[in-house]
Short mmCIF file of C-alpha atoms in Angstrom, two decimals:
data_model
loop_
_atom_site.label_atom_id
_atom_site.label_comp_id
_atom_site.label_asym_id
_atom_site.label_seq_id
_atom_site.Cartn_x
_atom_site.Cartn_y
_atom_site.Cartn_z
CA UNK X 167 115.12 89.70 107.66
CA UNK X 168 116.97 87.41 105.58
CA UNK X 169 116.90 87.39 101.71
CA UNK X 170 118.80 85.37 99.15
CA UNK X 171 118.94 87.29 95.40
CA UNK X 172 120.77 87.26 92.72
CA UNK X 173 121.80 90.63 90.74
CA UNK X 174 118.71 90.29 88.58
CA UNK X 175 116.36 91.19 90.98
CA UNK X 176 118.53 93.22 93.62
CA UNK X 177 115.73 96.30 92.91
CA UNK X 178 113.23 93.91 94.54
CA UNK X 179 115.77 93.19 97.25
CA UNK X 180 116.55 97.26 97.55
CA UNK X 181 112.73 97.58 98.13
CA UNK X 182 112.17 95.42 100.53
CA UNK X 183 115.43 96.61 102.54
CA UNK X 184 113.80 100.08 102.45
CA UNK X 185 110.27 98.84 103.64
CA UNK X 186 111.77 96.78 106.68
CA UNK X 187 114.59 99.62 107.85
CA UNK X 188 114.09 100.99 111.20
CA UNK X 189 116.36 103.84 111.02
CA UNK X 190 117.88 106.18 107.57
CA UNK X 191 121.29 104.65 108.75
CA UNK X 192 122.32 101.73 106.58
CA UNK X 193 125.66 100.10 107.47
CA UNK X 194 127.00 97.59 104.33
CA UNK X 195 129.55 94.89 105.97
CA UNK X 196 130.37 92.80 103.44
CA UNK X 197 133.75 91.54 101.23
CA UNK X 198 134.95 93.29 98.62
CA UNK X 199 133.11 92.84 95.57
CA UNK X 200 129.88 91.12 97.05
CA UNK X 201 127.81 93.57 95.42
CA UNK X 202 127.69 96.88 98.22
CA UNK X 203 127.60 99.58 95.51
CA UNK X 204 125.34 97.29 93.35
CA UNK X 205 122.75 97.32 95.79
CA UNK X 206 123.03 101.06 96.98
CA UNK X 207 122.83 101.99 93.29
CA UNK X 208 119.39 100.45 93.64
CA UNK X 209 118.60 101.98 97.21
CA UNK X 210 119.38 105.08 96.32
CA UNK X 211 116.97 104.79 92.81
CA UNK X 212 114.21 102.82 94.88
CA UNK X 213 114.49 106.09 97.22
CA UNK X 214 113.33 108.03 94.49
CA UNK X 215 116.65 109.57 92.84
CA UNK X 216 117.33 109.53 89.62
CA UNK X 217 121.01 111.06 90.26
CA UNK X 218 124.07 108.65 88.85
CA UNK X 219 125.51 106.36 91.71
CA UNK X 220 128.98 105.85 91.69
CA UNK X 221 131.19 104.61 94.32
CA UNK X 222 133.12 107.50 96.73
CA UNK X 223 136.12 104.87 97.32
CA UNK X 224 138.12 108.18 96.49
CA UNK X 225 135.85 111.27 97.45
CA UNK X 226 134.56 109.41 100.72
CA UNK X 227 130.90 110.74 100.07
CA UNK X 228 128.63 111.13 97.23
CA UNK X 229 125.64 113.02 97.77
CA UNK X 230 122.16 111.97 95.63
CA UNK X 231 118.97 113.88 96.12
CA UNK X 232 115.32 112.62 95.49
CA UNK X 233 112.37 115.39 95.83
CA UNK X 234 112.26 115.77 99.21
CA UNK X 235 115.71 114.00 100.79
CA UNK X 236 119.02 114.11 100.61
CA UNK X 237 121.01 110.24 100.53
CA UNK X 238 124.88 110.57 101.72
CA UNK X 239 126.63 107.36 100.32
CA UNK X 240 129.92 106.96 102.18
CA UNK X 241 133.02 104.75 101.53
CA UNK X 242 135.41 104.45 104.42
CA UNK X 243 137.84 101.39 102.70
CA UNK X 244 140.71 104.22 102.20
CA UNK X 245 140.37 105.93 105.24
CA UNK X 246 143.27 105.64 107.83
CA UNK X 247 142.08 106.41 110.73
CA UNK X 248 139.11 108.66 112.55
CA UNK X 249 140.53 111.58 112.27
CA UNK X 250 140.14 111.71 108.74
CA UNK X 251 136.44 111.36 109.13
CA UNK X 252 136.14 114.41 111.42
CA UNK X 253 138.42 116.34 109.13
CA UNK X 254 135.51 116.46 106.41
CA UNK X 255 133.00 117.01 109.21
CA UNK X 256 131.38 113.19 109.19
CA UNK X 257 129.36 113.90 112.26
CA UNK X 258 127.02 116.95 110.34
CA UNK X 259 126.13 114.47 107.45
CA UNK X 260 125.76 111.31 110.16
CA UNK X 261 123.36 113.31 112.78
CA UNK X 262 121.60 115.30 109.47
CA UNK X 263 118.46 113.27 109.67
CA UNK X 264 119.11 112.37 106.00
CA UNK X 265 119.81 108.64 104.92
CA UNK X 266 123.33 107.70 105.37
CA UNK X 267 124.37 104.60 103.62
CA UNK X 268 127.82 103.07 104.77
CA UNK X 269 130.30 101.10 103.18
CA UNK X 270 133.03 99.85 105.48
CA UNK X 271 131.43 101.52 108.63
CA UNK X 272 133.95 99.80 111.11
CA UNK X 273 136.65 102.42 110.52
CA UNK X 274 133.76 104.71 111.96
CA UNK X 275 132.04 102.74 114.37
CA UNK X 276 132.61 104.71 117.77
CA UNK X 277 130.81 107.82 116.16
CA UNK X 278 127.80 106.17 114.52
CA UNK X 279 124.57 106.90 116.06
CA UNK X 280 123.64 104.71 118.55
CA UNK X 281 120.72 103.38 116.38
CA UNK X 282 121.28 102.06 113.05
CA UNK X 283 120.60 99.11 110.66
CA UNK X 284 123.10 96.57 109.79
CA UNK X 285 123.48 95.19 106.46
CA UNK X 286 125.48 91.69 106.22
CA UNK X 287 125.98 90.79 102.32
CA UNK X 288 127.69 87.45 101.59
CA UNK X 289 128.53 86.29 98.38
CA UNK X 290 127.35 82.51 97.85
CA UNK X 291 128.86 79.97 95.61
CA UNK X 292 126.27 79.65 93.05
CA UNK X 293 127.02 83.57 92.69
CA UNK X 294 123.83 84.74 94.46
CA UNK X 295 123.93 86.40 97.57
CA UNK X 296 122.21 86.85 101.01
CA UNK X 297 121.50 89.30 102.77
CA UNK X 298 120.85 89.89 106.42
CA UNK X 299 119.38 93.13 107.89
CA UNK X 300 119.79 93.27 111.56
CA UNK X 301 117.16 96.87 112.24
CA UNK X 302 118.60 98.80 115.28
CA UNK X 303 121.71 97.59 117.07
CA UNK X 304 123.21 99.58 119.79
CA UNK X 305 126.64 101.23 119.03
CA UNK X 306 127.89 98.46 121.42
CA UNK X 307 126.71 95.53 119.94
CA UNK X 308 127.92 96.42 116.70
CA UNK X 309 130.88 93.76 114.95
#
């Protein structure tokens, strides 16, 4: 799937990447500031939550809930190396069944689960973007 939006209607786009997901593990590669939290913050509300999305560039994970799920939000950008990751026990919340939305999921990419949908956002000169959504790559056929 391939969609080009603009920030006005990135709730339509968070719909439709919800409706054509094959697993509850989203992976966001994309530059900084191209519009990753924008669009979670929209995932996460089109999901059914109604908690305040903020970005875990600090905290590494932000937890929302919706009436029946639980949506991890992670933000590896400050992480050094792996080992971090298992420190705060990344594994429990990645194998939870829950969705687990990724920002900067390369630092973590030989512990993902082996199925998982990719998210490429790039950020287009007339300020819109586009989005690809590649549904269920193998762990080695990830970037």
């Amino acid at each position: 799937m391939e969609l080009i939006y603009t920030l006005d209607n990135v709730d339509k786009v968070a719909k439709q990447l919800i409706q054509n997901a094959r697993t509850k593990t989203l992976l966001l590669y994309g530059n900084m500031g191209v519009g990753k939290t924008t669009l979670i913050k929209q995932i996460v509300k089109s999901l059914g939550s109604a908690d305040e999305v903020t970005s875990p560039t600090f905290s590494i994970v932000n937890e929302y809930h919706t009436k029946s799920e639980i949506i991890y939000h992670f933000d590896f950008y400050r992480i050094n190396d792996i080992e971090e990751a298992y420190n705060f026990g990344v594994e429990e919340y990645l194998y939870s069944n829950n969705w687990c939305i990724i920002e900067w999921p390369d630092k973590i990419q030989s512990i993902l689960p082996k199925l998982v949908d990719i998210i490429d956002l790039v950020l287009n000169s007339d300020n819109s973007r586009t989005l690809k959504l590649n549904s269920i790559k193998e762990k080695n056929k990830l970037k």
